[in-house]
């Protein structure tokens, strides 16, 4: 599999109806850093540039990824499967979005180049859940949602890292 380029000249790709099947390293998608348990792995990407019967420049394709998310019940990583498709109409100005067929999402090009990585980041972020849990009954997931132990554990960590605990001790002494 080839590496997907970070930037592509939209007009050139559309004129030649180019197709890309490849991958992007998760570590290159920096906007996902805070959302994932780790930045290792690859995102499988398919990009198809074309012009439809109405001469609309289009970019359609799919994104597959298996990032690890932190389970909010047990705080351990869990694999989350993403398989999403997109269909963009590449437009030069906002007014062009008004008469597009409904199957397309408008993608406004502010520069001749498409930042492909940003587009992939955006699609992945949309596909991620706001809060993630292991599947019900998962053997790795030991805590229950309403379990008090979950809160205790959190409190314990907070205590260890509390920068004010020293101040409190000083206050007690004075
Ligand atoms: Zn869990």
Tab-separated table of C-alpha atoms and ligand atoms in Angstrom:
chain	number	residue	atom	x	y	z
A	1	UNK	CA	0.000	0.000	0.000
A	2	UNK	CA	1.198	3.485	-0.834
A	3	UNK	CA	1.388	6.385	1.570
A	4	UNK	CA	-1.362	8.905	0.953
A	5	UNK	CA	0.113	12.356	0.221
A	6	UNK	CA	-0.677	15.103	2.719
A	7	UNK	CA	-1.641	17.624	0.062
A	8	UNK	CA	-3.088	17.190	-3.430
A	9	UNK	CA	-3.828	19.715	-6.137
A	10	UNK	CA	-7.591	19.337	-6.541
A	11	UNK	CA	-7.959	20.463	-10.162
A	12	UNK	CA	-5.191	18.174	-11.399
A	13	UNK	CA	-6.589	15.165	-9.564
A	14	UNK	CA	-10.093	15.774	-10.887
A	15	UNK	CA	-8.928	16.352	-14.486
A	16	UNK	CA	-7.049	13.054	-14.455
A	17	UNK	CA	-9.727	11.244	-12.390
A	18	UNK	CA	-7.004	9.963	-10.100
A	19	UNK	CA	-7.513	7.314	-7.494
A	20	UNK	CA	-5.490	6.652	-4.352
A	21	UNK	CA	-5.603	3.549	-2.215
A	22	UNK	CA	-3.191	3.702	0.650
A	23	UNK	CA	-2.627	4.550	4.250
A	24	UNK	CA	-1.767	7.369	6.617
A	25	UNK	CA	0.058	6.832	9.909
A	26	UNK	CA	-2.203	7.742	12.834
A	27	UNK	CA	0.731	9.629	14.362
A	28	UNK	CA	0.568	12.125	11.467
A	29	UNK	CA	-2.985	13.114	12.385
A	30	UNK	CA	-2.159	15.395	15.298
A	31	UNK	CA	-5.707	16.574	15.962
A	32	UNK	CA	-6.507	13.055	17.134
A	33	UNK	CA	-3.724	12.996	19.749
A	34	UNK	CA	-5.954	13.887	22.693
A	35	UNK	CA	-8.799	11.647	21.584
A	36	UNK	CA	-6.981	8.335	21.286
A	37	UNK	CA	-5.303	6.067	23.809
A	38	UNK	CA	-2.264	5.798	21.552
A	39	UNK	CA	-1.057	7.183	18.223
A	40	UNK	CA	0.178	3.865	16.804
A	41	UNK	CA	-1.447	2.317	13.775
A	42	UNK	CA	-2.523	3.143	10.297
A	43	UNK	CA	-5.596	4.563	8.682
A	44	UNK	CA	-6.640	2.896	5.429
A	45	UNK	CA	-7.793	5.514	2.961
A	46	UNK	CA	-9.366	5.380	-0.488
A	47	UNK	CA	-9.687	8.640	-2.448
A	48	UNK	CA	-11.376	8.968	-5.828
A	49	UNK	CA	-11.311	12.229	-7.719
A	50	UNK	CA	-13.704	12.610	-10.610
A	51	UNK	CA	-16.112	14.792	-12.477
A	52	UNK	CA	-19.752	13.681	-12.485
A	53	UNK	CA	-22.294	13.945	-15.350
A	54	UNK	CA	-23.140	17.467	-14.252
A	55	UNK	CA	-19.456	18.458	-14.394
A	56	UNK	CA	-19.255	18.740	-10.635
A	57	UNK	CA	-15.774	18.039	-9.296
A	58	UNK	CA	-16.141	15.291	-6.734
A	59	UNK	CA	-14.035	13.462	-4.201
A	60	UNK	CA	-15.468	10.275	-2.770
A	61	UNK	CA	-13.953	7.444	-0.852
A	62	UNK	CA	-13.647	5.608	2.418
A	63	UNK	CA	-11.647	5.605	5.623
A	64	UNK	CA	-10.981	2.571	7.794
A	65	UNK	CA	-9.223	2.710	11.144
A	66	UNK	CA	-8.962	0.726	14.359
A	67	UNK	CA	-7.824	3.300	16.904
A	68	UNK	CA	-7.623	2.539	20.601
A	69	UNK	CA	-9.880	4.582	22.850
A	70	UNK	CA	-9.872	4.738	26.618
A	71	UNK	CA	-12.870	2.999	28.131
A	72	UNK	CA	-14.528	5.431	30.533
A	73	UNK	CA	-15.659	2.577	32.778
A	74	UNK	CA	-12.341	0.808	33.473
A	75	UNK	CA	-9.865	3.369	32.004
A	76	UNK	CA	-8.180	0.699	29.878
A	77	UNK	CA	-7.677	0.963	26.098
A	78	UNK	CA	-10.163	-0.703	23.769
A	79	UNK	CA	-10.142	-1.009	19.983
A	80	UNK	CA	-12.810	0.985	18.191
A	81	UNK	CA	-13.592	0.113	14.573
A	82	UNK	CA	-14.238	2.930	12.130
A	83	UNK	CA	-15.378	2.377	8.584
A	84	UNK	CA	-16.771	5.537	7.093
A	85	UNK	CA	-17.444	6.806	3.574
A	86	UNK	CA	-17.635	10.327	2.189
A	87	UNK	CA	-18.777	12.063	-0.961
A	88	UNK	CA	-17.686	15.656	-1.401
A	89	UNK	CA	-18.390	18.173	-4.113
A	90	UNK	CA	-15.304	20.352	-4.456
A	91	UNK	CA	-16.457	23.951	-4.654
A	92	UNK	CA	-14.565	27.213	-5.108
A	93	UNK	CA	-17.053	29.566	-3.440
A	94	UNK	CA	-19.819	29.199	-0.865
A	95	UNK	CA	-22.632	30.009	-3.342
A	96	UNK	CA	-21.723	26.873	-5.280
A	97	UNK	CA	-22.989	24.814	-2.359
A	98	UNK	CA	-26.574	25.969	-2.872
A	99	UNK	CA	-27.519	23.894	-5.903
A	100	UNK	CA	-25.600	20.716	-5.219
A	101	UNK	CA	-27.312	17.339	-5.437
A	102	UNK	CA	-28.064	16.074	-1.934
A	103	UNK	CA	-25.685	13.141	-2.205
A	104	UNK	CA	-22.734	15.514	-1.902
A	105	UNK	CA	-21.349	17.349	1.047
A	106	UNK	CA	-19.776	20.638	-0.067
A	107	UNK	CA	-16.044	20.927	0.458
A	108	UNK	CA	-14.980	24.519	0.046
A	109	UNK	CA	-11.478	24.815	-1.349
A	110	UNK	CA	-9.812	27.913	0.005
A	111	UNK	CA	-6.582	26.977	-1.783
A	112	UNK	CA	-5.974	24.933	-4.961
A	113	UNK	CA	-4.618	22.180	-2.735
A	114	UNK	CA	-6.642	19.883	-0.568
A	115	UNK	CA	-5.105	19.144	2.795
A	116	UNK	CA	-5.902	15.452	2.740
A	117	UNK	CA	-4.747	14.811	6.313
A	118	UNK	CA	-7.081	17.484	7.681
A	119	UNK	CA	-9.934	15.957	5.753
A	120	UNK	CA	-9.178	12.511	7.180
A	121	UNK	CA	-8.868	13.942	10.708
A	122	UNK	CA	-12.230	15.627	10.341
A	123	UNK	CA	-13.930	12.436	9.139
A	124	UNK	CA	-12.375	10.351	11.928
A	125	UNK	CA	-13.368	12.860	14.605
A	126	UNK	CA	-16.950	12.738	13.321
A	127	UNK	CA	-16.878	8.944	13.503
A	128	UNK	CA	-15.550	8.795	17.079
A	129	UNK	CA	-17.980	8.466	19.978
A	130	UNK	CA	-18.062	11.269	22.567
A	131	UNK	CA	-17.646	8.702	25.328
A	132	UNK	CA	-16.405	5.186	24.792
A	133	UNK	CA	-17.021	2.043	26.854
A	134	UNK	CA	-15.967	-1.573	26.360
A	135	UNK	CA	-18.757	-3.756	25.008
A	136	UNK	CA	-21.073	-5.043	27.754
A	137	UNK	CA	-19.521	-8.026	29.528
A	138	UNK	CA	-16.042	-7.551	28.059
A	139	UNK	CA	-13.566	-9.661	30.117
A	140	UNK	CA	-11.049	-6.771	30.371
A	141	UNK	CA	-13.629	-4.374	31.709
A	142	UNK	CA	-13.824	-4.968	35.440
A	143	UNK	CA	-15.558	-1.911	36.885
A	144	UNK	CA	-19.267	-1.316	36.688
A	145	UNK	CA	-20.551	2.007	35.365
A	146	UNK	CA	-22.089	3.116	38.627
A	147	UNK	CA	-19.355	1.436	40.693
A	148	UNK	CA	-18.057	3.513	43.568
A	149	UNK	CA	-14.588	2.005	43.067
A	150	UNK	CA	-14.311	4.011	39.834
A	151	UNK	CA	-14.744	7.252	41.750
A	152	UNK	CA	-12.390	6.164	44.544
A	153	UNK	CA	-9.684	5.374	42.052
A	154	UNK	CA	-10.031	8.824	40.531
A	155	UNK	CA	-9.895	10.512	43.892
A	156	UNK	CA	-6.751	8.562	44.741
A	157	UNK	CA	-4.974	9.747	41.611
A	158	UNK	CA	-6.048	13.329	42.190
A	159	UNK	CA	-4.641	13.234	45.710
A	160	UNK	CA	-1.256	11.993	44.549
A	161	UNK	CA	-0.954	14.720	41.926
A	162	UNK	CA	-2.429	17.564	43.950
A	163	UNK	CA	0.144	20.384	43.953
A	164	UNK	CA	-1.631	22.065	46.872
A	165	UNK	CA	-1.140	19.242	49.326
A	166	UNK	CA	2.195	20.743	50.376
A	167	UNK	CA	0.533	24.087	51.009
A	168	UNK	CA	-2.132	22.411	53.073
A	169	UNK	CA	0.496	20.771	55.239
A	170	UNK	CA	2.223	24.123	55.722
A	171	UNK	CA	-1.067	25.723	56.639
A	172	UNK	CA	-1.725	23.056	59.233
A	173	UNK	CA	1.667	23.681	60.840
A	174	UNK	CA	1.311	27.441	61.105
B	1	LIG	ZN1	-13.700	-0.950	30.074
